[in-house]
Short mmCIF file of C-alpha atoms and ligand atoms in Angstrom, two decimals:
data_model
loop_
_atom_site.label_atom_id
_atom_site.label_comp_id
_atom_site.label_asym_id
_atom_site.label_seq_id
_atom_site.Cartn_x
_atom_site.Cartn_y
_atom_site.Cartn_z
CA MET A 1 15.55 33.05 13.31
CA ASP A 2 14.20 35.82 11.42
CA ARG A 3 12.28 35.06 7.99
CA LYS A 4 14.77 36.33 5.62
CA THR A 5 17.72 34.32 7.26
CA PHE A 6 15.01 31.89 7.50
CA LEU A 7 14.17 31.36 3.04
CA LYS A 8 17.06 31.94 2.27
CA THR A 9 18.49 29.05 4.73
CA LEU A 10 14.86 27.02 3.03
CA THR A 11 16.69 28.23 -0.47
CA GLY A 12 19.72 26.80 -0.37
CA THR A 13 19.11 23.28 0.64
CA ALA A 14 16.19 21.47 -0.57
CA PHE A 15 13.71 23.21 -2.52
CA GLY A 16 13.15 27.36 -3.57
CA SER A 17 13.31 29.06 -6.34
CA GLY A 18 15.65 27.62 -9.48
CA MET A 19 15.22 24.16 -8.03
CA SER A 20 14.04 21.52 -11.14
CA THR A 21 10.82 19.93 -9.73
CA SER A 22 12.07 17.21 -8.98
CA ALA A 23 14.44 17.98 -6.80
CA GLN A 24 12.21 18.89 -4.87
CA GLY A 25 10.87 15.37 -4.73
CA GLN A 26 7.88 15.43 -7.88
CA MET A 27 5.90 11.70 -6.32
CA ALA A 28 4.78 9.45 -8.18
CA THR A 29 1.23 9.73 -9.58
CA SER A 30 -0.20 6.62 -8.79
CA ASP A 31 1.14 7.06 -4.84
CA LEU A 32 -0.89 10.70 -5.14
CA ARG A 33 -3.90 10.11 -3.37
CA GLN A 34 -7.54 12.05 -5.80
CA VAL A 35 -10.54 13.34 -4.56
CA ASP A 36 -12.79 10.90 -2.88
CA ARG A 37 -15.65 13.50 -2.63
CA LEU A 38 -16.39 17.63 -4.08
CA LEU A 39 -18.57 19.31 -1.50
CA LYS A 40 -19.96 23.02 -1.78
CA ALA A 41 -20.15 25.08 1.86
CA LYS A 42 -23.71 26.57 2.17
CA GLN A 43 -24.48 29.37 3.28
CA VAL A 44 -25.20 30.75 7.06
CA GLN A 45 -26.32 33.42 8.88
CA VAL A 46 -24.58 32.88 12.24
CA ALA A 47 -24.77 37.22 13.06
CA PRO A 48 -27.37 39.84 12.47
CA GLY A 49 -26.89 40.81 8.17
CA PHE A 50 -23.31 38.27 8.79
CA PHE A 51 -22.96 35.44 6.79
CA ILE A 52 -20.57 32.77 6.26
CA ARG A 53 -19.48 29.73 3.59
CA ARG A 54 -20.58 26.54 6.28
CA ALA A 55 -18.01 23.26 4.49
CA LEU A 56 -17.92 21.23 7.77
CA PRO A 57 -20.30 19.84 8.81
CA LEU A 58 -22.27 19.13 5.90
CA ARG A 59 -25.75 16.73 5.27
CA GLY A 60 -23.59 13.13 4.53
CA LEU A 61 -20.28 14.98 5.86
CA ASN A 62 -20.22 15.19 9.58
CA MET A 63 -16.76 15.75 9.70
CA VAL A 64 -13.25 15.05 8.31
CA ASP A 65 -12.62 12.82 11.66
CA PRO A 66 -10.33 15.62 13.77
CA PHE A 67 -12.01 18.95 11.71
CA LEU A 68 -15.54 18.90 12.97
CA LEU A 69 -16.54 22.22 11.85
CA LEU A 70 -15.10 24.96 8.69
CA ASP A 71 -16.56 28.25 8.68
CA HIS A 72 -15.29 31.05 5.24
CA MET A 73 -15.82 34.41 6.16
CA GLY A 74 -15.79 36.09 3.10
CA PRO A 75 -13.15 37.65 0.95
CA LYS A 76 -15.53 40.78 1.22
CA GLU A 77 -14.84 44.09 1.68
CA ILE A 78 -16.48 45.53 4.26
CA GLY A 79 -17.27 49.07 6.32
CA PRO A 80 -17.35 50.73 9.75
CA ASP A 81 -19.56 48.34 12.04
CA GLU A 82 -19.60 45.35 9.03
CA GLY A 83 -17.34 43.16 10.64
CA ALA A 84 -19.49 40.57 13.41
CA PHE A 85 -19.10 40.51 16.71
CA VAL A 86 -19.52 37.11 19.29
CA PRO A 87 -20.19 37.83 22.68
CA PRO A 88 -19.39 35.77 25.06
CA HIS A 89 -19.60 32.00 24.83
CA PRO A 90 -18.26 29.16 26.14
CA HIS A 91 -16.21 25.51 24.62
CA ARG A 92 -14.83 23.19 25.76
CA GLY A 93 -13.71 19.58 24.42
CA PHE A 94 -11.70 21.14 21.30
CA GLU A 95 -9.42 23.59 19.66
CA PRO A 96 -12.02 26.45 18.43
CA VAL A 97 -9.24 28.02 15.98
CA THR A 98 -9.05 31.19 13.75
CA PHE A 99 -7.16 32.13 10.62
CA ILE A 100 -6.93 35.75 9.27
CA PHE A 101 -6.51 36.34 5.86
CA GLU A 102 -6.98 39.65 5.00
CA GLY A 103 -8.61 41.94 7.68
CA SER A 104 -8.26 41.40 12.26
CA ALA A 105 -9.55 39.30 14.66
CA GLU A 106 -9.88 40.37 18.71
CA HIS A 107 -10.38 36.98 21.50
CA LYS A 108 -10.79 37.70 24.68
CA ASP A 109 -11.07 34.88 27.35
CA SER A 110 -12.33 33.73 31.33
CA MET A 111 -8.48 33.20 31.54
CA GLY A 112 -7.77 37.31 31.34
CA ASN A 113 -6.31 36.33 27.86
CA HIS A 114 -6.20 39.39 25.32
CA GLY A 115 -4.99 39.13 21.37
CA LYS A 116 -5.00 40.47 18.09
CA VAL A 117 -3.97 39.08 14.81
CA HIS A 118 -3.87 41.00 11.18
CA SER A 119 -3.51 39.26 7.71
CA GLY A 120 -1.81 35.77 7.72
CA GLY A 121 -2.13 35.22 11.88
CA VAL A 122 -3.76 32.75 13.68
CA GLN A 123 -6.13 32.48 16.18
CA TRP A 124 -4.99 28.92 18.22
CA MET A 125 -6.65 29.03 20.88
CA THR A 126 -7.78 24.57 23.84
CA ALA A 127 -11.21 24.75 25.16
CA GLY A 128 -9.99 21.94 27.31
CA LYS A 129 -12.31 22.06 30.54
CA GLY A 130 -13.95 24.95 29.11
CA VAL A 131 -13.69 29.32 28.40
CA ILE A 132 -15.80 31.73 27.44
CA HIS A 133 -14.23 34.44 25.17
CA SER A 134 -15.37 36.85 22.52
CA GLU A 135 -14.31 36.82 19.35
CA ARG A 136 -14.13 39.99 16.98
CA ILE A 137 -13.71 39.84 12.90
CA ASP A 138 -13.11 43.10 11.28
CA ARG A 139 -11.35 44.46 7.90
CA GLU A 140 -8.32 46.67 8.85
CA ALA A 141 -9.04 49.09 7.62
CA GLU A 142 -9.80 52.03 10.31
CA GLU A 143 -11.19 54.27 9.00
CA GLY A 144 -13.54 53.38 4.72
CA ARG A 145 -13.93 49.79 3.98
CA GLY A 146 -11.58 47.23 3.65
CA LYS A 147 -11.53 43.45 2.96
CA MET A 148 -12.45 40.02 5.60
CA HIS A 149 -10.54 36.97 4.94
CA GLY A 150 -10.90 33.69 7.23
CA VAL A 151 -11.61 30.66 8.64
CA GLN A 152 -12.26 28.95 11.24
CA LEU A 153 -12.04 26.42 12.33
CA TRP A 154 -12.54 23.47 15.43
CA ILE A 155 -10.29 20.50 15.47
CA ASN A 156 -11.87 17.67 17.49
CA LEU A 157 -9.23 16.83 21.42
CA PRO A 158 -8.59 13.25 21.85
CA LYS A 159 -10.99 12.16 25.16
CA LYS A 160 -7.36 11.78 27.03
CA ASP A 161 -6.79 15.58 26.07
CA LYS A 162 -10.69 16.90 25.93
CA MET A 163 -10.21 18.39 30.55
CA MET A 164 -6.81 20.20 30.37
CA GLU A 165 -6.35 23.69 31.02
CA PRO A 166 -7.31 25.83 28.56
CA ALA A 167 -4.78 27.77 26.59
CA TYR A 168 -4.00 29.74 23.98
CA GLN A 169 -1.59 30.99 21.08
CA ASN A 170 -1.46 34.12 19.27
CA ILE A 171 0.06 33.68 15.67
CA PRO A 172 1.24 36.48 14.38
CA ALA A 173 2.06 36.53 10.27
CA GLU A 174 5.49 36.76 10.95
CA LYS A 175 5.89 33.95 13.16
CA ILE A 176 4.07 31.22 10.57
CA PRO A 177 7.31 29.89 8.31
CA GLU A 178 6.39 30.55 4.02
CA VAL A 179 8.05 28.44 1.92
CA ALA A 180 8.20 28.81 -1.83
CA PHE A 181 8.49 26.56 -4.34
CA ASP A 182 8.96 26.43 -8.18
CA GLY A 183 9.86 29.65 -8.35
CA GLY A 184 8.76 30.69 -6.48
CA LYS A 185 4.99 30.36 -7.66
CA ALA A 186 3.34 27.65 -5.42
CA LYS A 187 3.76 29.80 -1.29
CA VAL A 188 2.84 27.02 1.67
CA ARG A 189 3.16 28.55 5.03
CA VAL A 190 3.47 26.56 7.69
CA VAL A 191 0.60 26.87 9.81
CA ALA A 192 0.20 22.98 11.97
CA GLY A 193 2.83 20.67 11.00
CA SER A 194 5.60 20.30 8.30
CA VAL A 195 6.61 21.27 5.09
CA PHE A 196 9.59 18.69 4.51
CA ASP A 197 11.88 20.93 6.61
CA ALA A 198 9.75 24.05 8.05
CA LYS A 199 7.35 23.60 10.38
CA GLY A 200 4.91 25.55 12.59
CA PRO A 201 4.51 27.58 15.92
CA ALA A 202 1.35 26.02 16.37
CA LYS A 203 0.84 23.51 18.88
CA THR A 204 -1.09 20.56 18.64
CA PHE A 205 -2.64 17.55 20.69
CA THR A 206 -2.45 15.39 17.88
CA PRO A 207 -0.97 15.22 14.92
CA ILE A 208 -2.49 18.31 12.11
CA ASN A 209 -0.43 19.61 9.06
CA ALA A 210 -2.28 23.08 8.41
CA PHE A 211 -0.97 24.68 5.59
CA HIS A 212 -2.32 27.90 3.65
CA VAL A 213 -1.09 27.46 -0.22
CA VAL A 214 -0.81 30.17 -2.31
CA LEU A 215 -0.73 29.35 -5.65
CA LYS A 216 -0.02 32.02 -9.12
CA ALA A 217 0.88 31.98 -12.86
CA LYS A 218 0.37 27.32 -12.67
CA GLY A 219 2.71 26.83 -10.11
CA GLN A 220 2.41 23.28 -9.56
CA VAL A 221 3.96 21.82 -5.37
CA ASP A 222 3.57 18.07 -3.85
CA ILE A 223 3.16 17.52 -1.36
CA PRO A 224 3.56 14.32 0.60
CA PHE A 225 1.32 13.30 4.19
CA PRO A 226 1.36 10.27 6.35
CA GLU A 227 -0.64 7.59 4.53
CA ASP A 228 -2.82 7.55 7.64
CA HIS A 229 -3.76 11.07 7.81
CA ASN A 230 -6.97 12.10 7.04
CA VAL A 231 -6.58 14.98 4.24
CA CYS A 232 -8.77 17.88 2.74
CA VAL A 233 -9.11 20.37 0.50
CA TYR A 234 -11.22 24.06 0.94
CA GLY A 235 -10.99 26.71 -1.78
CA LEU A 236 -10.05 29.85 -0.76
CA ASP A 237 -10.44 31.48 -3.51
CA GLY A 238 -9.30 30.77 -7.72
CA VAL A 239 -9.25 27.51 -8.81
CA VAL A 240 -6.71 24.44 -8.10
CA THR A 241 -6.64 21.32 -9.80
CA LEU A 242 -5.53 18.41 -6.98
CA SER A 243 -3.78 15.59 -8.26
CA GLY A 244 -4.54 15.24 -11.89
CA ASP A 245 -7.73 17.05 -13.31
CA GLN A 246 -10.27 17.20 -10.45
CA ARG A 247 -9.86 20.99 -8.73
CA VAL A 248 -11.23 22.17 -6.58
CA GLU A 249 -12.77 26.18 -6.24
CA GLY A 250 -13.58 28.49 -3.38
CA GLY A 251 -16.54 27.63 -1.60
CA GLU A 252 -15.45 23.63 -1.74
CA LEU A 253 -14.42 21.38 0.32
CA ALA A 254 -12.35 18.22 -1.80
CA VAL A 255 -12.35 15.04 0.65
CA MET A 256 -9.15 12.96 -0.04
CA ALA A 257 -8.70 9.48 -0.66
CA ASN A 258 -5.69 7.79 0.84
CA GLY A 259 -2.18 7.62 -0.53
CA LYS A 260 0.64 9.20 -0.46
CA GLY A 261 0.28 12.78 -0.99
CA LEU A 262 -1.24 15.96 -2.75
CA ARG A 263 -0.64 17.46 -5.67
CA LEU A 264 -1.68 21.00 -6.03
CA GLY A 265 -1.52 23.11 -9.49
CA HIS A 266 -2.46 26.22 -10.18
CA VAL A 267 -5.10 26.35 -13.94
CA GLU A 268 -4.97 29.80 -15.48
CA GLY A 269 -5.46 33.77 -13.84
CA ALA A 270 -6.50 34.99 -10.43
CA THR A 271 -4.13 33.88 -7.88
CA ALA A 272 -5.77 30.62 -5.88
CA GLN A 273 -5.50 30.13 -2.55
CA VAL A 274 -6.47 27.89 -0.68
CA LEU A 275 -6.40 25.79 2.89
CA LEU A 276 -5.19 22.53 2.88
CA LEU A 277 -5.52 20.50 6.15
CA SER A 278 -4.88 16.83 7.09
CA GLY A 279 -4.91 15.33 10.35
CA GLU A 280 -4.51 11.63 12.45
CA PRO A 281 -8.51 10.17 12.58
CA ILE A 282 -8.98 9.89 16.81
CA LYS A 283 -11.64 8.02 15.88
CA GLU A 284 -13.48 7.92 19.15
CA PRO A 285 -17.39 8.74 19.51
CA VAL A 286 -18.06 12.12 18.86
CA VAL A 287 -20.98 14.19 20.80
CA SER A 288 -21.43 17.80 19.84
CA HIS A 289 -23.98 20.61 21.54
CA GLY A 290 -23.73 23.44 20.21
CA PRO A 291 -20.45 24.35 22.22
CA PHE A 292 -19.69 21.54 23.58
CA VAL A 293 -17.34 18.62 21.43
CA MET A 294 -17.36 15.67 23.74
CA ASN A 295 -17.78 11.57 23.96
CA SER A 296 -20.95 11.16 25.07
CA MET A 297 -24.53 12.84 25.87
CA THR A 298 -24.12 12.31 29.65
CA GLU A 299 -20.57 14.72 29.75
CA ILE A 300 -22.23 17.23 27.91
CA GLN A 301 -24.95 17.70 29.71
CA GLN A 302 -22.47 18.18 32.52
CA ALA A 303 -21.14 20.87 30.42
CA PHE A 304 -23.76 22.38 30.05
CA GLU A 305 -24.68 22.33 34.38
CA ASP A 306 -20.75 23.48 35.39
CA TYR A 307 -20.87 26.52 32.00
CA SER A 308 -24.08 27.70 34.71
CA ASN A 309 -22.55 27.61 38.09
CA GLY A 310 -19.59 28.91 36.20
CA LYS A 311 -16.93 26.08 37.00
CA MET A 312 -15.68 28.14 32.68
CA GLY A 313 -14.79 31.76 34.43
CA GLN A 314 -16.63 34.63 34.08
CA LEU A 315 -16.09 36.80 31.23
CA GLU A 316 -17.03 41.10 30.99
CA GLU A 317 -18.49 41.88 27.44
MN1 MN B 401 -16.48 31.07 19.43
#
């Protein structure tokens, strides 16, 4: 089914433009998850001259299990040679995922995968027992300046999957369903997991929802989540209300308390967007060192040894 047909199907059923708010399943206020913690991302230089905002980990917040790291790149206009190239490096034990809202990301790895995604696309890599990859984050323009805007998210793997064969999912924008709410004033792009009947294309190893939500013109949407999930909202741009009067702005991470769902609302002014994440906590010990995330220090030492011995493969720069 192409995207147009898919959206039409949705509009004809439970949600879509013209439906009343109640028909979309507005939740009782007492069921909504409230903001438990609101934290500001810190500026970090990850490559010479290349700054990002890091929302995870932060002092006092090691992770939002299963989410380990969240780096925000841009939004920024950049010129030629101002993108970031991260030369070949290994990973083991988790999934590095790159969301590109504007611009491009190119990935090459020691399994022989080579992929590039553009605005709206996602690169979902499962490092498993070990892989070496290089990454290039850039603007879209062939010439001149252009917008660069993305997030890299590290998602933990449970112990039973940490040593699986590595995998790579290249997900272009057109494979990501976009669900319209509140007459199109709220749009939910479903990368992983599901919103009502819309399912995201990414295969995950524990139950995870990853949504890119775009809000304008005082649009509002209620999104249910399993009660045992941890839920957090990262502000990409603009201002969004969370289950009432509390707000998250660009560069802030809101960790939500328990409840059945979340209400996102647009305030006023420019279009706002957030990355909305929920996941069933893995609840296992996490020992993270550089590019490896395992359950014990012994396993980390083994990872360094295996990397030195070439067991994670080879990748020419
Ligand atoms: Mn990497």
